Amino acid sequence: FDDIPGIEIQKKSTAEYENYITVRGLAGNDKLIIMMDGYKISPADNTPCTVGTNYPLIAVKQVEIVIGHASALYGPDAVNGIVNIITKTGKEFNGLEITTSYGNDATTLEQFAGGFESNGLSFMATGHFYHSDEPNFANIYKKEYEWFNNEYKELGIVQVSPFAPASVTQEVGYKPYSTPTDSFS
């Protein structure tokens, strides 16, 4: 999706929406409609949608992308375009598949899909579970996070203001760093 000319995805750039999408210079997750099998799955109230690990991709057959204004056909929130995720039918999938993966920062992804056809009816079920502890930058960039590692983490002390002298501090207690990402469907 992000290798298509005219589309830029700023990965993990906002806490609320995870990835921030810009299409042909027009930014905002609220200006793009995301559909699955022709049904709109992005928010109906035109609030920005989260675009991250929240869609199961194990049974995807193809992804169709319309870049540009499509408001005449899809409504006022189709300013940047449409993404339609097309999944396999139960007949096309015909079986059961379970995958799991593990990566850095305790990142795990488990997906499952199963489908079959019986008496002319097609059945399909998919799902996923995703978790990541995400990187702890205080451990990676020790010089840049020197105050955090030496004053806050050890003593529970913070500066009152970035504009105040470094000696003006307050004890607030220490809470371990944690910014996990979880999603499931």
C-alpha positions as a Python dict, from the first residue, in 0.01 Angstrom:
ca = {
    (1, 'F'): (0, 0, 0),
    (2, 'D'): (278, 244, 85),
    (3, 'D'): (475, 158, -230),
    (4, 'I'): (207, 314, -451),
    (5, 'P'): (311, 651, -599),
    (6, 'G'): (128, 939, -434),
    (7, 'I'): (66, 758, -104),
    (8, 'E'): (280, 823, 203),
    (9, 'I'): (231, 637, 529),
    (10, 'Q'): (396, 785, 836),
    (11, 'K'): (432, 470, 1045),
    (12, 'K'): (362, 483, 1419),
    (13, 'S'): (338, 862, 1403),
    (14, 'T'): (25, 919, 1612),
    (15, 'A'): (-90, 746, 1928),
    (16, 'E'): (-458, 759, 1830),
    (17, 'Y'): (-439, 627, 1474),
    (18, 'E'): (-98, 452, 1469),
    (19, 'N'): (-15, 528, 1104),
    (20, 'Y'): (-97, 859, 938),
    (21, 'I'): (-184, 850, 567),
    (22, 'T'): (-122, 1120, 308),
    (23, 'V'): (-257, 1074, -45),
    (24, 'R'): (-132, 1310, -317),
    (25, 'G'): (-42, 1574, -56),
    (26, 'L'): (-375, 1566, 130),
    (27, 'A'): (-324, 1429, 481),
    (28, 'G'): (-568, 1258, 712),
    (29, 'N'): (-707, 914, 789),
    (30, 'D'): (-1056, 1067, 793),
    (31, 'K'): (-1038, 1141, 419),
    (32, 'L'): (-996, 780, 312),
    (33, 'I'): (-1261, 507, 308),
    (34, 'I'): (-1155, 155, 397),
    (35, 'M'): (-1385, -123, 279),
    (36, 'M'): (-1382, -501, 312),
    (37, 'D'): (-1557, -696, 39),
    (38, 'G'): (-1737, -378, -68),
    (39, 'Y'): (-1869, -288, 280),
    (40, 'K'): (-1740, 21, 457),
    (41, 'I'): (-1544, -67, 771),
    (42, 'S'): (-1394, 276, 842),
    (43, 'P'): (-1592, 485, 1096),
    (44, 'A'): (-1934, 600, 974),
    (45, 'D'): (-1906, 933, 1158),
    (46, 'N'): (-1604, 1041, 950),
    (47, 'T'): (-1360, 1028, 1241),
    (48, 'P'): (-1006, 929, 1150),
    (49, 'C'): (-964, 552, 1131),
    (50, 'T'): (-683, 350, 1277),
    (51, 'V'): (-469, 194, 1009),
    (52, 'G'): (-228, -54, 1158),
    (53, 'T'): (-245, -417, 1251),
    (54, 'N'): (-622, -418, 1297),
    (55, 'Y'): (-721, -605, 980),
    (56, 'P'): (-669, -982, 939),
    (57, 'L'): (-474, -1032, 619),
    (58, 'I'): (-449, -1410, 615),
    (59, 'A'): (-740, -1460, 374),
    (60, 'V'): (-696, -1156, 150),
    (61, 'K'): (-731, -1227, -220),
    (62, 'Q'): (-659, -877, -349),
    (63, 'V'): (-662, -510, -252),
    (64, 'E'): (-817, -249, -479),
    (65, 'I'): (-716, 116, -436),
    (66, 'V'): (-881, 416, -595),
    (67, 'I'): (-664, 727, -555),
    (68, 'G'): (-837, 1063, -568),
    (69, 'H'): (-1182, 1205, -515),
    (70, 'A'): (-1459, 948, -512),
    (71, 'S'): (-1719, 1147, -319),
    (72, 'A'): (-1981, 1126, -592),
    (73, 'L'): (-1995, 747, -556),
    (74, 'Y'): (-1892, 684, -194),
    (75, 'G'): (-1989, 992, 9),
    (76, 'P'): (-1823, 1304, 147),
    (77, 'D'): (-1546, 1121, 336),
    (78, 'A'): (-1397, 975, 15),
    (79, 'V'): (-1177, 1278, -49),
    (80, 'N'): (-846, 1091, -80),
    (81, 'G'): (-978, 767, -217),
    (82, 'I'): (-1097, 415, -141),
    (83, 'V'): (-919, 101, -21),
    (84, 'N'): (-1121, -217, -75),
    (85, 'I'): (-981, -534, 84),
    (86, 'I'): (-1125, -836, -99),
    (87, 'T'): (-1115, -1165, 94),
    (88, 'K'): (-1133, -1520, -34),
    (89, 'T'): (-1464, -1703, -13),
    (90, 'G'): (-1494, -2025, 184),
    (91, 'K'): (-1493, -2221, -142),
    (92, 'E'): (-1172, -2046, -258),
    (93, 'F'): (-1001, -2100, 78),
    (94, 'N'): (-1129, -2457, 133),
    (95, 'G'): (-943, -2558, 447),
    (96, 'L'): (-789, -2430, 769),
    (97, 'E'): (-472, -2224, 807),
    (98, 'I'): (-308, -2107, 1129),
    (99, 'T'): (7, -1894, 1133),
    (100, 'T'): (217, -1746, 1408),
    (101, 'S'): (518, -1519, 1409),
    (102, 'Y'): (747, -1362, 1666),
    (103, 'G'): (977, -1060, 1640),
    (104, 'N'): (1164, -789, 1826),
    (105, 'D'): (1012, -621, 2132),
    (106, 'A'): (802, -929, 2215),
    (107, 'T'): (600, -880, 1897),
    (108, 'T'): (367, -1168, 1816),
    (109, 'L'): (107, -1220, 1544),
    (110, 'E'): (-128, -1516, 1540),
    (111, 'Q'): (-376, -1551, 1254),
    (112, 'F'): (-629, -1814, 1160),
    (113, 'A'): (-862, -1868, 868),
    (114, 'G'): (-1094, -2148, 776),
    (115, 'G'): (-1344, -2189, 498),
    (116, 'F'): (-1544, -2442, 305),
    (117, 'E'): (-1847, -2479, 79),
    (118, 'S'): (-2141, -2706, 153),
    (119, 'N'): (-2462, -2744, -48),
    (120, 'G'): (-2391, -2427, -244),
    (121, 'L'): (-2327, -2217, 70),
    (122, 'S'): (-1981, -2075, 135),
    (123, 'F'): (-1856, -2034, 495),
    (124, 'M'): (-1547, -1839, 601),
    (125, 'A'): (-1403, -1736, 940),
    (126, 'T'): (-1084, -1535, 1003),
    (127, 'G'): (-920, -1369, 1297),
    (128, 'H'): (-596, -1241, 1437),
    (129, 'F'): (-424, -1148, 1763),
    (130, 'Y'): (-135, -899, 1758),
    (131, 'H'): (84, -776, 2044),
    (132, 'S'): (403, -571, 2060),
    (133, 'D'): (576, -415, 2360),
    (134, 'E'): (719, -158, 2114),
    (135, 'P'): (1078, -29, 2144),
    (136, 'N'): (1192, 139, 2465),
    (137, 'F'): (1390, 437, 2335),
    (138, 'A'): (1543, 503, 2678),
    (139, 'N'): (1735, 176, 2638),
    (140, 'I'): (1828, 245, 2274),
    (141, 'Y'): (1925, 616, 2291),
    (142, 'K'): (2098, 627, 2630),
    (143, 'K'): (2265, 968, 2577),
    (144, 'E'): (1945, 1139, 2465),
    (145, 'Y'): (1751, 983, 2755),
    (146, 'E'): (2021, 1046, 3016),
    (147, 'W'): (1791, 1247, 3245),
    (148, 'F'): (1520, 981, 3221),
    (149, 'N'): (1760, 695, 3299),
    (150, 'N'): (1957, 869, 3577),
    (151, 'E'): (1709, 1100, 3750),
    (152, 'Y'): (1356, 981, 3679),
    (153, 'K'): (1409, 606, 3652),
    (154, 'E'): (1639, 588, 3956),
    (155, 'L'): (1497, 862, 4185),
    (156, 'G'): (1149, 945, 4050),
    (157, 'I'): (1254, 1307, 3988),
    (158, 'V'): (1140, 1521, 3693),
    (159, 'Q'): (1217, 1875, 3585),
    (160, 'V'): (932, 2115, 3662),
    (161, 'S'): (957, 2272, 3317),
    (162, 'P'): (1188, 2244, 3018),
    (163, 'F'): (1233, 2623, 3050),
    (164, 'A'): (1327, 2615, 3419),
    (165, 'P'): (1685, 2554, 3536),
    (166, 'A'): (1780, 2185, 3559),
    (167, 'S'): (1801, 2219, 3936),
    (168, 'V'): (1427, 2295, 3970),
    (169, 'T'): (1284, 1945, 4011),
    (170, 'Q'): (999, 1762, 4177),
    (171, 'E'): (971, 1405, 4300),
    (172, 'V'): (678, 1225, 4134),
    (173, 'G'): (766, 859, 4174),
    (174, 'Y'): (860, 618, 3900),
    (175, 'K'): (630, 423, 3671),
    (176, 'P'): (792, 169, 3437),
    (177, 'Y'): (791, 262, 3068),
    (178, 'S'): (521, 81, 2873),
    (179, 'T'): (361, 155, 2533),
    (180, 'P'): (226, -177, 2408),
    (181, 'T'): (24, -215, 2090),
    (182, 'D'): (-253, -474, 2083),
    (183, 'S'): (-516, -557, 1824),
    (184, 'F'): (-745, -845, 1751),
    (185, 'S'): (-1034, -937, 1524),
}
